Each structure stands twice: as C-alpha cells, then as structure tokens.
Amino acid sequence: MAEWATYTLADFLMFSPRVYFRLVERYNQGLWPFQLVFIAGALAVLFATATDRRRARAAAMATLSVAWFFCAWQFLWLRYSTINWAMSYGTAAFMLQSGLLLLAIRWTDRAALPANSLRRRGGIGLMVFGLLAYPFLPLIAGRAPASAESFGTMPDPTAAVTLGALVAFLSQKLWLLLPIPLLWCAFSALTLLAMEDFGAWAPFVVILTTFALLLVRR
C-alpha cells in the first residue's frame, strides 16, 4: 500500500506531452478548414439555446450529437487510441452520448427554461467559454497555435458546449446526459495536470461552473 503513495499522475501517462500535442497538431492540420464548419454549427447551437423555438432546440441537440460522433470517430478512435489504449472505452462513451443526444430531441419541448433564468444565461455563458476559450489555450499554455482545440473536432470544447446547452435546456430527463461530458472533463483535467500543462484549468472550470449552475433554482 505504501508503494502507491510514491506514484504521481505522471506515472500513469502512456505518452509524453510532446507526443500528445504533436498528434493534436497533425490532426488539426489534416482537418483544416473543416473546423470552420463545426464553429458555424456551435454558433447555431448557441442561437438555438437562446431561443424558445422547439425546432431550433431540436436542431441544436442533433448538431451536438454529430459533434460527439465526429470526436469519437476521428479523434478518439483513429488518433488518440494509437497512443492510449483506454480511448477504445472513451470512443464507446462518446458514441453513447451521441445516441443519447439524438434521443433527447423528443424531450426538448418541455426542456427550455425562461429566457431570463439565471441558469439558462449561465449555460449560454458556459457555451461561449467552450467555443471561444479553448482555441486560445495554446497561447496561454505556451504551446504551438496548431494544437488549439475547437468544438466538434476535439472532445474538451465539445463537452463544454454540450454541458452549457444541457444546463440551459435542463429538464428531469436531460440529467441523464450530464455524466459522460462531466466524466470526460475530469479525465481530461487530470491528464493535462499530469502533463503539467497550464490548460488543465479549463476543464476544471467547466466542471465547477456546471455544478454551480445546477444548484441554481431558477
């Protein structure tokens, strides 16, 4: 038992920070300019979250579902799993979340909170954070700009935008969609912390903000 106390988070890494961020850079370069399509999709989701129209909210859930599927297939399965065997499980979780988001379309008719709701406004703010903060993390963390993360192509900003939308749409059934993105944020935060990357603060902020908004009664 005493031996476990000598381990640090870095001891559980299967790759070096250089290998991981180089993988992200090559992934981004290979996709460009496809990231712009998902950014447009994220803006559409943001607009849908701010409106009271059921069809717009249903379209937002469908867009989020596509984003989770794309991250699972293109990044987790085809790229990340080559350096981290655990990503086969991550891929399955992301595929499950994609399916749940599609099923949740039928729940959006009773999901919207009032436009002036503090929780709804906070959810929109969390979406903006996921959309705008993550692309600039490399500048703060001292990494190459090519390692920037964007909604729909990378898991972290996709989880952040999704949590913001779910908080804003929150109904009793939509609680079922919160665990996977929250668990991913926790996993990502610990991974970045193990790599001693300054960007680890971002997923921690997403988790804390989500729980804080869930405690808001209106």
PDB file of C-alpha atoms in Angstrom:
ATOM      1  CA  MET A   1       0.000   0.000   0.000  1.00  0.00           C
ATOM      2  CA  ALA A   2       2.843   2.360   0.812  1.00  0.00           C
ATOM      3  CA  GLU A   3       4.172   1.956  -2.724  1.00  0.00           C
ATOM      4  CA  TRP A   4       1.045   3.575  -4.183  1.00  0.00           C
ATOM      5  CA  ALA A   5       1.817   6.727  -2.220  1.00  0.00           C
ATOM      6  CA  THR A   6       5.006   7.149  -4.240  1.00  0.00           C
ATOM      7  CA  TYR A   7       3.124   7.371  -7.564  1.00  0.00           C
ATOM      8  CA  THR A   8       2.208  10.678  -9.214  1.00  0.00           C
ATOM      9  CA  LEU A   9      -0.283  11.390 -12.008  1.00  0.00           C
ATOM     10  CA  ALA A  10       2.580  11.478 -14.493  1.00  0.00           C
ATOM     11  CA  ASP A  11       3.369   7.841 -13.728  1.00  0.00           C
ATOM     12  CA  PHE A  12       0.049   6.811 -15.271  1.00  0.00           C
ATOM     13  CA  LEU A  13       0.637   8.573 -18.585  1.00  0.00           C
ATOM     14  CA  MET A  14       1.162   6.305 -21.590  1.00  0.00           C
ATOM     15  CA  PHE A  15       2.719   9.070 -23.691  1.00  0.00           C
ATOM     16  CA  SER A  16       4.744  12.238 -23.373  1.00  0.00           C
ATOM     17  CA  PRO A  17       3.234  15.726 -23.688  1.00  0.00           C
ATOM     18  CA  ARG A  18       5.243  16.229 -26.872  1.00  0.00           C
ATOM     19  CA  VAL A  19       3.740  13.116 -28.484  1.00  0.00           C
ATOM     20  CA  TYR A  20       0.186  14.080 -27.493  1.00  0.00           C
ATOM     21  CA  PHE A  21       0.282  17.677 -28.671  1.00  0.00           C
ATOM     22  CA  ARG A  22       2.080  16.705 -31.871  1.00  0.00           C
ATOM     23  CA  LEU A  23      -0.789  14.270 -32.525  1.00  0.00           C
ATOM     24  CA  VAL A  24      -3.287  17.111 -31.994  1.00  0.00           C
ATOM     25  CA  GLU A  25      -1.327  19.399 -34.321  1.00  0.00           C
ATOM     26  CA  ARG A  26      -1.294  16.851 -37.138  1.00  0.00           C
ATOM     27  CA  TYR A  27      -4.979  16.152 -36.596  1.00  0.00           C
ATOM     28  CA  ASN A  28      -5.831  19.850 -36.872  1.00  0.00           C
ATOM     29  CA  GLN A  29      -3.691  20.306 -39.938  1.00  0.00           C
ATOM     30  CA  GLY A  30      -5.308  17.330 -41.645  1.00  0.00           C
ATOM     31  CA  LEU A  31      -8.829  18.618 -40.935  1.00  0.00           C
ATOM     32  CA  TRP A  32      -8.350  22.267 -41.843  1.00  0.00           C
ATOM     33  CA  PRO A  33     -10.570  24.130 -42.794  1.00  0.00           C
ATOM     34  CA  PHE A  34     -13.269  21.664 -41.660  1.00  0.00           C
ATOM     35  CA  GLN A  35     -13.088  23.177 -38.164  1.00  0.00           C
ATOM     36  CA  LEU A  36     -14.939  26.212 -39.512  1.00  0.00           C
ATOM     37  CA  VAL A  37     -17.968  24.050 -40.276  1.00  0.00           C
ATOM     38  CA  PHE A  38     -18.252  22.974 -36.656  1.00  0.00           C
ATOM     39  CA  ILE A  39     -17.672  26.515 -35.410  1.00  0.00           C
ATOM     40  CA  ALA A  40     -20.662  27.568 -37.519  1.00  0.00           C
ATOM     41  CA  GLY A  41     -22.570  24.657 -36.003  1.00  0.00           C
ATOM     42  CA  ALA A  42     -21.642  25.793 -32.494  1.00  0.00           C
ATOM     43  CA  LEU A  43     -22.918  29.292 -33.246  1.00  0.00           C
ATOM     44  CA  ALA A  44     -26.173  27.735 -34.447  1.00  0.00           C
ATOM     45  CA  VAL A  45     -26.423  25.753 -31.191  1.00  0.00           C
ATOM     46  CA  LEU A  46     -25.753  28.960 -29.244  1.00  0.00           C
ATOM     47  CA  PHE A  47     -28.545  30.729 -31.115  1.00  0.00           C
ATOM     48  CA  ALA A  48     -30.896  27.803 -30.565  1.00  0.00           C
ATOM     49  CA  THR A  49     -30.170  27.834 -26.844  1.00  0.00           C
ATOM     50  CA  ALA A  50     -31.146  31.481 -26.662  1.00  0.00           C
ATOM     51  CA  THR A  51     -34.455  30.971 -28.460  1.00  0.00           C
ATOM     52  CA  ASP A  52     -37.732  29.476 -27.272  1.00  0.00           C
ATOM     53  CA  ARG A  53     -38.447  27.636 -30.508  1.00  0.00           C
ATOM     54  CA  ARG A  54     -38.677  23.879 -30.083  1.00  0.00           C
ATOM     55  CA  ARG A  55     -37.414  23.130 -33.605  1.00  0.00           C
ATOM     56  CA  ALA A  56     -34.297  25.219 -33.007  1.00  0.00           C
ATOM     57  CA  ARG A  57     -33.596  23.359 -29.777  1.00  0.00           C
ATOM     58  CA  ALA A  58     -34.130  20.014 -31.512  1.00  0.00           C
ATOM     59  CA  ALA A  59     -31.678  21.049 -34.250  1.00  0.00           C
ATOM     60  CA  ALA A  60     -29.177  22.015 -31.544  1.00  0.00           C
ATOM     61  CA  MET A  61     -29.359  18.552 -29.983  1.00  0.00           C
ATOM     62  CA  ALA A  62     -28.855  16.960 -33.398  1.00  0.00           C
ATOM     63  CA  THR A  63     -25.802  19.178 -34.024  1.00  0.00           C
ATOM     64  CA  LEU A  64     -24.331  18.213 -30.657  1.00  0.00           C
ATOM     65  CA  SER A  65     -24.920  14.549 -31.473  1.00  0.00           C
ATOM     66  CA  VAL A  66     -22.974  14.884 -34.740  1.00  0.00           C
ATOM     67  CA  ALA A  67     -20.139  16.649 -32.890  1.00  0.00           C
ATOM     68  CA  TRP A  68     -19.827  13.833 -30.326  1.00  0.00           C
ATOM     69  CA  PHE A  69     -19.881  11.201 -33.054  1.00  0.00           C
ATOM     70  CA  PHE A  70     -17.185  13.016 -35.042  1.00  0.00           C
ATOM     71  CA  CYS A  71     -14.928  13.380 -31.989  1.00  0.00           C
ATOM     72  CA  ALA A  72     -15.378   9.696 -31.177  1.00  0.00           C
ATOM     73  CA  TRP A  73     -14.592   8.521 -34.680  1.00  0.00           C
ATOM     74  CA  GLN A  74     -11.970  10.936 -35.954  1.00  0.00           C
ATOM     75  CA  PHE A  75     -10.031  11.852 -32.821  1.00  0.00           C
ATOM     76  CA  LEU A  76     -10.544   9.247 -30.108  1.00  0.00           C
ATOM     77  CA  TRP A  77     -10.656   6.131 -32.279  1.00  0.00           C
ATOM     78  CA  LEU A  78      -8.431   6.956 -35.256  1.00  0.00           C
ATOM     79  CA  ARG A  79      -5.853   9.103 -33.443  1.00  0.00           C
ATOM     80  CA  TYR A  80      -5.854   9.129 -29.656  1.00  0.00           C
ATOM     81  CA  SER A  81      -6.291   5.362 -29.310  1.00  0.00           C
ATOM     82  CA  THR A  82      -2.950   4.852 -31.088  1.00  0.00           C
ATOM     83  CA  ILE A  83      -1.146   6.245 -28.020  1.00  0.00           C
ATOM     84  CA  ASN A  84      -3.702   5.458 -25.306  1.00  0.00           C
ATOM     85  CA  TRP A  85      -5.464   2.070 -25.298  1.00  0.00           C
ATOM     86  CA  ALA A  86      -8.096   3.383 -22.869  1.00  0.00           C
ATOM     87  CA  MET A  87      -9.545   5.503 -25.658  1.00  0.00           C
ATOM     88  CA  SER A  88     -11.363   2.461 -27.021  1.00  0.00           C
ATOM     89  CA  TYR A  89     -13.597   2.879 -23.959  1.00  0.00           C
ATOM     90  CA  GLY A  90     -13.656   6.632 -24.477  1.00  0.00           C
ATOM     91  CA  THR A  91     -14.857   6.091 -28.034  1.00  0.00           C
ATOM     92  CA  ALA A  92     -17.714   3.896 -26.811  1.00  0.00           C
ATOM     93  CA  ALA A  93     -18.718   6.520 -24.240  1.00  0.00           C
ATOM     94  CA  PHE A  94     -18.732   9.276 -26.858  1.00  0.00           C
ATOM     95  CA  MET A  95     -20.799   7.139 -29.237  1.00  0.00           C
ATOM     96  CA  LEU A  96     -23.268   6.510 -26.407  1.00  0.00           C
ATOM     97  CA  GLN A  97     -23.501  10.234 -25.690  1.00  0.00           C
ATOM     98  CA  SER A  98     -24.132  10.892 -29.377  1.00  0.00           C
ATOM     99  CA  GLY A  99     -27.025   8.456 -29.334  1.00  0.00           C
ATOM    100  CA  LEU A 100     -28.456   9.900 -26.120  1.00  0.00           C
ATOM    101  CA  LEU A 101     -28.406  13.390 -27.596  1.00  0.00           C
ATOM    102  CA  LEU A 102     -30.439  12.164 -30.545  1.00  0.00           C
ATOM    103  CA  LEU A 103     -32.947  10.517 -28.225  1.00  0.00           C
ATOM    104  CA  ALA A 104     -33.147  13.731 -26.222  1.00  0.00           C
ATOM    105  CA  ILE A 105     -34.619  15.622 -29.177  1.00  0.00           C
ATOM    106  CA  ARG A 106     -38.073  14.402 -28.142  1.00  0.00           C
ATOM    107  CA  TRP A 107     -37.580  15.892 -24.675  1.00  0.00           C
ATOM    108  CA  THR A 108     -36.793  19.448 -25.782  1.00  0.00           C
ATOM    109  CA  ASP A 109     -40.436  20.522 -25.910  1.00  0.00           C
ATOM    110  CA  ARG A 110     -40.513  20.656 -22.097  1.00  0.00           C
ATOM    111  CA  ALA A 111     -36.851  21.449 -21.535  1.00  0.00           C
ATOM    112  CA  ALA A 112     -36.402  25.171 -22.093  1.00  0.00           C
ATOM    113  CA  LEU A 113     -36.026  27.431 -19.081  1.00  0.00           C
ATOM    114  CA  PRO A 114     -37.398  31.001 -19.060  1.00  0.00           C
ATOM    115  CA  ALA A 115     -35.282  33.408 -21.110  1.00  0.00           C
ATOM    116  CA  ASN A 116     -34.394  35.451 -18.001  1.00  0.00           C
ATOM    117  CA  SER A 117     -33.424  32.362 -15.973  1.00  0.00           C
ATOM    118  CA  LEU A 118     -30.041  32.677 -14.288  1.00  0.00           C
ATOM    119  CA  ARG A 119     -29.315  29.028 -15.044  1.00  0.00           C
ATOM    120  CA  ARG A 120     -30.141  29.498 -18.715  1.00  0.00           C
ATOM    121  CA  ARG A 121     -27.931  32.566 -19.026  1.00  0.00           C
ATOM    122  CA  GLY A 122     -25.164  30.729 -17.201  1.00  0.00           C
ATOM    123  CA  GLY A 123     -25.486  27.806 -19.595  1.00  0.00           C
ATOM    124  CA  ILE A 124     -25.119  30.164 -22.548  1.00  0.00           C
ATOM    125  CA  GLY A 125     -22.037  31.654 -20.894  1.00  0.00           C
ATOM    126  CA  LEU A 126     -20.547  28.179 -20.492  1.00  0.00           C
ATOM    127  CA  MET A 127     -21.172  27.517 -24.188  1.00  0.00           C
ATOM    128  CA  VAL A 128     -19.385  30.742 -25.105  1.00  0.00           C
ATOM    129  CA  PHE A 129     -16.466  29.681 -22.920  1.00  0.00           C
ATOM    130  CA  GLY A 130     -16.230  26.318 -24.693  1.00  0.00           C
ATOM    131  CA  LEU A 131     -16.461  27.973 -28.081  1.00  0.00           C
ATOM    132  CA  LEU A 132     -14.033  30.865 -27.576  1.00  0.00           C
ATOM    133  CA  ALA A 133     -11.632  29.984 -24.747  1.00  0.00           C
ATOM    134  CA  TYR A 134     -10.288  26.647 -25.967  1.00  0.00           C
ATOM    135  CA  PRO A 135      -8.872  27.898 -29.302  1.00  0.00           C
ATOM    136  CA  PHE A 136      -6.721  30.374 -27.348  1.00  0.00           C
ATOM    137  CA  LEU A 137      -5.436  27.961 -24.691  1.00  0.00           C
ATOM    138  CA  PRO A 138      -2.168  27.234 -26.572  1.00  0.00           C
ATOM    139  CA  LEU A 139      -1.257  30.927 -26.368  1.00  0.00           C
ATOM    140  CA  ILE A 140      -1.714  30.883 -22.584  1.00  0.00           C
ATOM    141  CA  ALA A 141      -0.087  27.476 -22.093  1.00  0.00           C
ATOM    142  CA  GLY A 142       2.902  28.274 -24.303  1.00  0.00           C
ATOM    143  CA  ARG A 143       2.081  25.680 -26.953  1.00  0.00           C
ATOM    144  CA  ALA A 144       2.012  25.859 -30.730  1.00  0.00           C
ATOM    145  CA  PRO A 145      -1.167  27.503 -32.111  1.00  0.00           C
ATOM    146  CA  ALA A 146      -1.719  24.385 -34.229  1.00  0.00           C
ATOM    147  CA  SER A 147      -2.613  22.491 -31.032  1.00  0.00           C
ATOM    148  CA  ALA A 148      -5.713  24.632 -30.493  1.00  0.00           C
ATOM    149  CA  GLU A 149      -8.944  22.793 -29.761  1.00  0.00           C
ATOM    150  CA  SER A 150     -12.304  23.609 -31.322  1.00  0.00           C
ATOM    151  CA  PHE A 151     -15.875  22.434 -30.893  1.00  0.00           C
ATOM    152  CA  GLY A 152     -16.844  19.360 -32.883  1.00  0.00           C
ATOM    153  CA  THR A 153     -13.305  18.223 -33.606  1.00  0.00           C
ATOM    154  CA  MET A 154     -11.872  17.936 -30.082  1.00  0.00           C
ATOM    155  CA  PRO A 155     -13.548  16.422 -27.016  1.00  0.00           C
ATOM    156  CA  ASP A 156     -12.939  19.156 -24.407  1.00  0.00           C
ATOM    157  CA  PRO A 157     -14.658  22.127 -26.087  1.00  0.00           C
ATOM    158  CA  THR A 158     -17.372  19.789 -27.360  1.00  0.00           C
ATOM    159  CA  ALA A 159     -18.085  18.649 -23.799  1.00  0.00           C
ATOM    160  CA  ALA A 160     -18.070  22.260 -22.539  1.00  0.00           C
ATOM    161  CA  VAL A 161     -20.526  23.493 -25.180  1.00  0.00           C
ATOM    162  CA  THR A 162     -22.736  20.449 -24.602  1.00  0.00           C
ATOM    163  CA  LEU A 163     -22.842  20.961 -20.832  1.00  0.00           C
ATOM    164  CA  GLY A 164     -23.772  24.598 -21.352  1.00  0.00           C
ATOM    165  CA  ALA A 165     -26.632  23.650 -23.668  1.00  0.00           C
ATOM    166  CA  LEU A 166     -27.870  20.902 -21.348  1.00  0.00           C
ATOM    167  CA  VAL A 167     -27.851  23.222 -18.343  1.00  0.00           C
ATOM    168  CA  ALA A 168     -29.865  25.772 -20.321  1.00  0.00           C
ATOM    169  CA  PHE A 169     -32.303  23.118 -21.583  1.00  0.00           C
ATOM    170  CA  LEU A 170     -32.386  21.236 -18.316  1.00  0.00           C
ATOM    171  CA  SER A 171     -35.359  19.035 -17.575  1.00  0.00           C
ATOM    172  CA  GLN A 172     -35.647  15.923 -15.424  1.00  0.00           C
ATOM    173  CA  LYS A 173     -34.797  13.569 -18.291  1.00  0.00           C
ATOM    174  CA  LEU A 174     -31.881  15.634 -19.591  1.00  0.00           C
ATOM    175  CA  TRP A 175     -29.976  14.919 -16.360  1.00  0.00           C
ATOM    176  CA  LEU A 176     -29.167  11.563 -17.965  1.00  0.00           C
ATOM    177  CA  LEU A 177     -26.939  13.348 -20.484  1.00  0.00           C
ATOM    178  CA  LEU A 178     -24.683  15.055 -17.932  1.00  0.00           C
ATOM    179  CA  PRO A 179     -22.453  12.212 -16.571  1.00  0.00           C
ATOM    180  CA  ILE A 180     -20.413  11.426 -19.709  1.00  0.00           C
ATOM    181  CA  PRO A 181     -19.325  15.011 -20.509  1.00  0.00           C
ATOM    182  CA  LEU A 182     -18.591  15.668 -16.829  1.00  0.00           C
ATOM    183  CA  LEU A 183     -16.521  12.492 -16.514  1.00  0.00           C
ATOM    184  CA  TRP A 184     -14.638  13.360 -19.695  1.00  0.00           C
ATOM    185  CA  CYS A 185     -13.815  16.828 -18.357  1.00  0.00           C
ATOM    186  CA  ALA A 186     -12.481  15.246 -15.152  1.00  0.00           C
ATOM    187  CA  PHE A 187     -10.384  12.766 -17.135  1.00  0.00           C
ATOM    188  CA  SER A 188      -9.026  15.493 -19.395  1.00  0.00           C
ATOM    189  CA  ALA A 189      -8.218  17.785 -16.472  1.00  0.00           C
ATOM    190  CA  LEU A 190      -6.222  15.051 -14.729  1.00  0.00           C
ATOM    191  CA  THR A 191      -4.435  14.132 -17.971  1.00  0.00           C
ATOM    192  CA  LEU A 192      -3.399  17.738 -18.639  1.00  0.00           C
ATOM    193  CA  LEU A 193      -2.397  18.105 -14.993  1.00  0.00           C
ATOM    194  CA  ALA A 194      -0.194  15.020 -15.318  1.00  0.00           C
ATOM    195  CA  MET A 195       1.415  16.588 -18.381  1.00  0.00           C
ATOM    196  CA  GLU A 196       1.927  19.795 -16.352  1.00  0.00           C
ATOM    197  CA  ASP A 197       0.012  21.748 -18.984  1.00  0.00           C
ATOM    198  CA  PHE A 198      -1.490  25.060 -17.930  1.00  0.00           C
ATOM    199  CA  GLY A 199      -4.622  24.272 -19.928  1.00  0.00           C
ATOM    200  CA  ALA A 200      -5.719  21.877 -17.169  1.00  0.00           C
ATOM    201  CA  TRP A 201      -7.606  24.726 -15.520  1.00  0.00           C
ATOM    202  CA  ALA A 202     -10.153  24.893 -18.361  1.00  0.00           C
ATOM    203  CA  PRO A 203     -11.942  21.541 -17.819  1.00  0.00           C
ATOM    204  CA  PHE A 204     -11.864  22.156 -14.062  1.00  0.00           C
ATOM    205  CA  VAL A 205     -13.646  25.474 -14.665  1.00  0.00           C
ATOM    206  CA  VAL A 206     -16.225  23.714 -16.831  1.00  0.00           C
ATOM    207  CA  ILE A 207     -16.952  21.124 -14.122  1.00  0.00           C
ATOM    208  CA  LEU A 208     -17.225  23.654 -11.290  1.00  0.00           C
ATOM    209  CA  THR A 209     -19.378  26.020 -13.368  1.00  0.00           C
ATOM    210  CA  THR A 210     -21.735  23.201 -14.354  1.00  0.00           C
ATOM    211  CA  PHE A 211     -22.277  22.096 -10.759  1.00  0.00           C
ATOM    212  CA  ALA A 212     -22.699  25.691  -9.634  1.00  0.00           C
ATOM    213  CA  LEU A 213     -25.385  26.282 -12.270  1.00  0.00           C
ATOM    214  CA  LEU A 214     -27.155  23.044 -11.355  1.00  0.00           C
ATOM    215  CA  LEU A 215     -27.519  24.368  -7.814  1.00  0.00           C
ATOM    216  CA  VAL A 216     -29.280  27.471  -9.105  1.00  0.00           C
ATOM    217  CA  ARG A 217     -33.020  27.065  -8.650  1.00  0.00           C
ATOM    218  CA  ARG A 218     -34.092  29.337 -11.461  1.00  0.00           C
TER     219      ARG A 218
END
